[in-house]
């Protein structure tokens, strides 16, 4: 059973701080790694994709990937109350051609004004 | 371009009734995924299609669930008969072969079976 593990939280940070969200995965063959943001009562929204080791930055978001440690993280700089949501980590695997994603249970982030 | 479209957005039905959920993927996307999300189990993949052909239905919970994709722009997920434990949010997502496996989700259907 391929697994993706996340701390359920909540992770509480003050406005303007850096929020650090972490995810580990079990399938060494995984090639693609994603972060989705899900507001309460809404659908998951893709915010970051990362495919190779290292950092990828997009605005206030930075995704970090370490395949050797099977670890992927998401940093949110200058956190805003509007960033309060659940963040889902998703990883693909070798099953049926890598199109299949396995999702973690998500980390709930709370940003206080 | 319009995103993934799902209908209905909310469905309340009685145990034993048939429920049909509908999805229209993003135009040009050749992969379509059905997920179920509950507090207890999180987001689970039920089935996915490639070019209208079911590829992996290992997540379908039991024979009461069935899914079809008669053409590139339409898919259904049917539950017959429905049970209270089927209450969940059902999402449809789509992707295309050149998208590096990125999936885009529809707004979901919140199903309540009483």
CSV table of C-alpha atoms in Angstrom, one decimal:
chain,number,residue,atom,x,y,z
A,1,UNK,CA,0.0,0.0,0.0
A,2,UNK,CA,1.6,3.2,-1.1
A,3,UNK,CA,1.3,5.9,1.6
A,4,UNK,CA,1.6,9.6,1.9
A,5,UNK,CA,1.9,10.9,5.5
A,6,UNK,CA,1.2,14.4,6.7
A,7,UNK,CA,0.7,15.8,10.2
A,8,UNK,CA,-3.0,16.7,10.5
A,9,UNK,CA,-2.3,19.8,12.6
A,10,UNK,CA,-3.6,22.3,13.1
A,11,UNK,CA,-0.5,24.3,12.4
A,12,UNK,CA,-1.0,27.7,13.8
A,13,UNK,CA,1.2,30.7,12.7
A,14,UNK,CA,0.8,34.4,13.1
A,15,UNK,CA,0.3,36.6,10.1
A,16,UNK,CA,3.5,37.4,8.3
A,17,UNK,CA,5.4,34.3,9.5
A,18,UNK,CA,6.6,31.4,7.5
A,19,UNK,CA,4.4,28.3,7.5
A,20,UNK,CA,6.2,25.0,6.9
A,21,UNK,CA,4.2,22.0,5.8
A,22,UNK,CA,5.8,18.6,5.5
A,23,UNK,CA,5.0,15.3,3.8
A,24,UNK,CA,6.7,11.9,3.5
A,25,UNK,CA,5.9,9.2,1.0
A,26,UNK,CA,6.6,5.5,0.8
A,27,UNK,CA,7.0,4.8,-2.9
A,28,UNK,CA,10.6,5.2,-4.0
A,29,UNK,CA,9.5,5.2,-7.7
A,30,UNK,CA,7.3,8.3,-7.3
A,31,UNK,CA,8.2,10.9,-9.9
A,32,UNK,CA,5.7,13.8,-9.4
A,33,UNK,CA,4.7,15.6,-6.3
A,34,UNK,CA,1.9,18.1,-5.8
A,35,UNK,CA,0.5,20.4,-3.2
A,36,UNK,CA,-3.2,21.2,-3.2
A,37,UNK,CA,-5.0,23.8,-1.1
A,38,UNK,CA,-8.5,23.0,0.0
A,39,UNK,CA,-10.7,25.6,1.7
A,40,UNK,CA,-13.5,24.3,3.9
A,41,UNK,CA,-16.4,23.2,1.7
A,42,UNK,CA,-14.5,23.6,-1.5
A,43,UNK,CA,-12.5,21.4,-3.9
A,44,UNK,CA,-8.8,20.8,-3.9
A,45,UNK,CA,-6.9,23.5,-5.9
A,46,UNK,CA,-3.5,22.7,-7.3
A,47,UNK,CA,-0.9,25.3,-6.1
A,48,UNK,CA,2.5,23.7,-6.6
A,49,UNK,CA,4.0,20.9,-8.6
A,50,UNK,CA,7.6,19.6,-8.3
A,51,UNK,CA,9.4,16.9,-10.2
A,52,UNK,CA,13.1,17.1,-9.3
A,53,UNK,CA,15.2,17.4,-6.2
A,54,UNK,CA,15.7,20.9,-4.8
A,55,UNK,CA,13.5,24.0,-4.4
A,56,UNK,CA,10.8,25.4,-6.7
A,57,UNK,CA,9.5,28.9,-5.9
A,58,UNK,CA,6.3,30.5,-7.1
A,59,UNK,CA,5.4,33.8,-5.4
A,60,UNK,CA,5.1,33.3,-1.7
A,61,UNK,CA,5.2,29.5,-2.1
A,62,UNK,CA,8.3,27.3,-2.2
A,63,UNK,CA,8.1,23.5,-2.7
A,64,UNK,CA,11.1,21.4,-1.6
A,65,UNK,CA,11.8,17.9,-2.7
A,66,UNK,CA,14.3,15.4,-1.3
A,67,UNK,CA,13.9,12.0,-3.1
A,68,UNK,CA,16.6,10.3,-1.1
A,69,UNK,CA,14.8,11.0,2.1
A,70,UNK,CA,11.3,10.6,0.4
A,71,UNK,CA,10.3,14.0,1.8
A,72,UNK,CA,8.5,16.9,0.2
A,73,UNK,CA,7.6,20.2,1.9
A,74,UNK,CA,5.8,23.5,1.2
A,75,UNK,CA,6.9,26.8,2.7
A,76,UNK,CA,4.5,29.7,2.7
A,77,UNK,CA,6.3,33.1,3.3
A,78,UNK,CA,4.5,36.1,4.7
A,79,UNK,CA,1.5,34.0,5.7
A,80,UNK,CA,-1.9,35.6,5.4
A,81,UNK,CA,-5.2,34.8,7.1
A,82,UNK,CA,-6.4,33.9,3.6
A,83,UNK,CA,-3.9,31.1,3.6
A,84,UNK,CA,-5.9,29.3,6.3
A,85,UNK,CA,-6.9,26.0,4.7
A,86,UNK,CA,-6.1,22.4,4.5
A,87,UNK,CA,-3.0,21.5,2.4
A,88,UNK,CA,-3.0,18.2,0.7
A,89,UNK,CA,0.2,16.5,-0.4
A,90,UNK,CA,-0.2,14.2,-3.4
A,91,UNK,CA,2.3,11.8,-5.0
A,92,UNK,CA,2.2,9.6,-8.0
A,93,UNK,CA,3.4,6.0,-8.4
A,94,UNK,CA,4.3,3.3,-10.8
A,95,UNK,CA,0.8,1.8,-10.6
A,96,UNK,CA,-0.9,2.0,-14.0
A,97,UNK,CA,1.4,4.5,-15.7
A,98,UNK,CA,2.0,7.2,-13.0
A,99,UNK,CA,-1.3,9.0,-13.6
A,100,UNK,CA,-2.7,7.8,-10.3
A,101,UNK,CA,-2.2,10.1,-7.4
A,102,UNK,CA,-2.2,9.1,-3.7
A,103,UNK,CA,-3.2,11.9,-1.4
A,104,UNK,CA,-2.2,12.5,2.2
A,105,UNK,CA,-4.9,13.3,4.7
A,106,UNK,CA,-3.9,17.0,4.8
A,107,UNK,CA,-2.5,19.5,7.2
A,108,UNK,CA,-4.8,22.2,8.5
A,109,UNK,CA,-3.1,25.6,8.6
A,110,UNK,CA,-4.5,28.5,10.7
A,111,UNK,CA,-3.0,31.9,10.2
A,112,UNK,CA,-4.0,34.4,12.9
A,113,UNK,CA,-4.2,38.2,12.2
B,1,UNK,CA,-11.6,27.8,-20.6
B,2,UNK,CA,-14.3,26.3,-18.3
B,3,UNK,CA,-13.0,24.0,-15.5
B,4,UNK,CA,-14.4,20.6,-14.6
B,5,UNK,CA,-18.1,20.7,-14.2
B,6,UNK,CA,-20.1,18.5,-11.9
B,7,UNK,CA,-23.8,18.1,-11.2
B,8,UNK,CA,-25.7,18.1,-9.0
B,9,UNK,CA,-23.8,20.1,-6.4
B,10,UNK,CA,-25.9,18.7,-3.6
B,11,UNK,CA,-27.9,15.5,-3.5
B,12,UNK,CA,-30.1,14.2,-0.7
B,13,UNK,CA,-31.7,10.9,-1.1
B,14,UNK,CA,-33.1,8.0,0.9
B,15,UNK,CA,-31.4,4.7,1.5
B,16,UNK,CA,-32.1,2.3,-1.3
B,17,UNK,CA,-32.5,4.9,-4.0
B,18,UNK,CA,-30.3,5.2,-7.1
B,19,UNK,CA,-28.0,8.1,-7.3
B,20,UNK,CA,-26.3,9.4,-10.5
B,21,UNK,CA,-23.5,11.9,-10.3
B,22,UNK,CA,-22.3,13.7,-13.5
B,23,UNK,CA,-19.0,15.1,-14.7
B,24,UNK,CA,-17.8,17.1,-17.6
B,25,UNK,CA,-13.9,17.2,-17.8
B,26,UNK,CA,-11.9,20.1,-19.1
B,27,UNK,CA,-12.0,20.1,-22.9
B,28,UNK,CA,-9.0,18.3,-24.3
B,29,UNK,CA,-8.2,16.4,-21.2
B,30,UNK,CA,-8.0,12.6,-21.8
B,31,UNK,CA,-7.9,11.4,-18.2
B,32,UNK,CA,-10.8,11.5,-15.9
B,33,UNK,CA,-10.8,10.6,-12.2
B,34,UNK,CA,-13.6,10.0,-9.6
B,35,UNK,CA,-12.7,10.6,-6.0
B,36,UNK,CA,-14.6,10.3,-2.7
B,37,UNK,CA,-13.7,12.4,0.3
B,38,UNK,CA,-14.8,11.8,3.9
B,39,UNK,CA,-13.5,12.9,7.2
B,40,UNK,CA,-12.5,9.4,8.2
B,41,UNK,CA,-10.8,8.2,5.0
B,42,UNK,CA,-9.7,11.5,3.3
B,43,UNK,CA,-9.6,11.7,-0.4
B,44,UNK,CA,-9.8,8.3,-2.1
B,45,UNK,CA,-9.5,7.5,-5.8
B,46,UNK,CA,-12.5,5.3,-6.9
B,47,UNK,CA,-11.8,4.9,-10.7
B,48,UNK,CA,-10.1,6.6,-13.6
B,49,UNK,CA,-10.5,6.6,-17.3
B,50,UNK,CA,-8.1,7.3,-20.2
B,51,UNK,CA,-9.7,8.1,-23.6
B,52,UNK,CA,-13.1,7.0,-22.2
B,53,UNK,CA,-11.7,3.5,-21.2
B,54,UNK,CA,-11.7,2.5,-17.5
B,55,UNK,CA,-8.1,1.9,-16.5
B,56,UNK,CA,-8.2,1.2,-12.8
B,57,UNK,CA,-11.4,0.6,-10.8
B,58,UNK,CA,-9.7,-1.0,-7.8
B,59,UNK,CA,-10.9,1.8,-5.5
B,60,UNK,CA,-14.6,1.2,-6.3
B,61,UNK,CA,-15.9,0.0,-2.9
B,62,UNK,CA,-18.4,-2.6,-4.1
B,63,UNK,CA,-20.8,-3.7,-6.9
B,64,UNK,CA,-23.3,-1.0,-5.9
B,65,UNK,CA,-20.9,1.5,-7.5
B,66,UNK,CA,-20.5,1.8,-11.3
B,67,UNK,CA,-19.0,4.4,-13.6
B,68,UNK,CA,-19.2,5.1,-17.3
B,69,UNK,CA,-17.6,7.4,-19.8
B,70,UNK,CA,-19.6,7.2,-23.0
B,71,UNK,CA,-17.7,10.1,-24.6
B,72,UNK,CA,-14.8,12.4,-24.0
B,73,UNK,CA,-16.9,15.1,-22.5
B,74,UNK,CA,-19.2,13.2,-20.1
B,75,UNK,CA,-18.9,10.7,-17.3
B,76,UNK,CA,-21.3,9.3,-14.7
B,77,UNK,CA,-20.9,7.6,-11.3
B,78,UNK,CA,-23.9,5.6,-10.2
B,79,UNK,CA,-24.7,4.2,-6.8
B,80,UNK,CA,-27.5,1.6,-6.7
B,81,UNK,CA,-28.8,1.1,-4.1
B,82,UNK,CA,-27.5,3.9,-2.0
B,83,UNK,CA,-26.7,3.5,1.7
B,84,UNK,CA,-26.0,6.0,4.5
B,85,UNK,CA,-22.3,5.1,4.5
B,86,UNK,CA,-22.1,6.4,1.0
B,87,UNK,CA,-22.6,9.9,2.3
B,88,UNK,CA,-19.5,11.9,1.2
B,89,UNK,CA,-18.3,14.5,-1.2
B,90,UNK,CA,-17.6,13.1,-4.6
B,91,UNK,CA,-15.1,14.9,-6.8
B,92,UNK,CA,-14.3,14.5,-10.5
B,93,UNK,CA,-10.9,15.6,-11.7
B,94,UNK,CA,-9.2,15.6,-15.1
B,95,UNK,CA,-5.8,15.8,-16.6
B,96,UNK,CA,-4.1,15.4,-20.0
B,97,UNK,CA,-1.1,13.4,-21.2
B,98,UNK,CA,1.1,16.4,-21.5
B,99,UNK,CA,0.2,17.9,-18.2
B,100,UNK,CA,2.9,16.2,-16.2
B,101,UNK,CA,0.2,14.4,-14.2
B,102,UNK,CA,-1.4,17.6,-12.8
B,103,UNK,CA,-5.0,16.9,-12.0
B,104,UNK,CA,-7.7,19.6,-11.8
B,105,UNK,CA,-10.7,19.1,-9.7
B,106,UNK,CA,-14.4,20.0,-10.1
B,107,UNK,CA,-16.5,21.6,-7.4
B,108,UNK,CA,-17.7,18.3,-6.1
B,109,UNK,CA,-21.1,16.8,-5.3
B,110,UNK,CA,-22.1,16.6,-1.6
B,111,UNK,CA,-24.2,13.4,-1.2
B,112,UNK,CA,-26.3,12.7,1.8
B,113,UNK,CA,-28.1,9.4,2.1
B,114,UNK,CA,-30.7,9.3,4.9
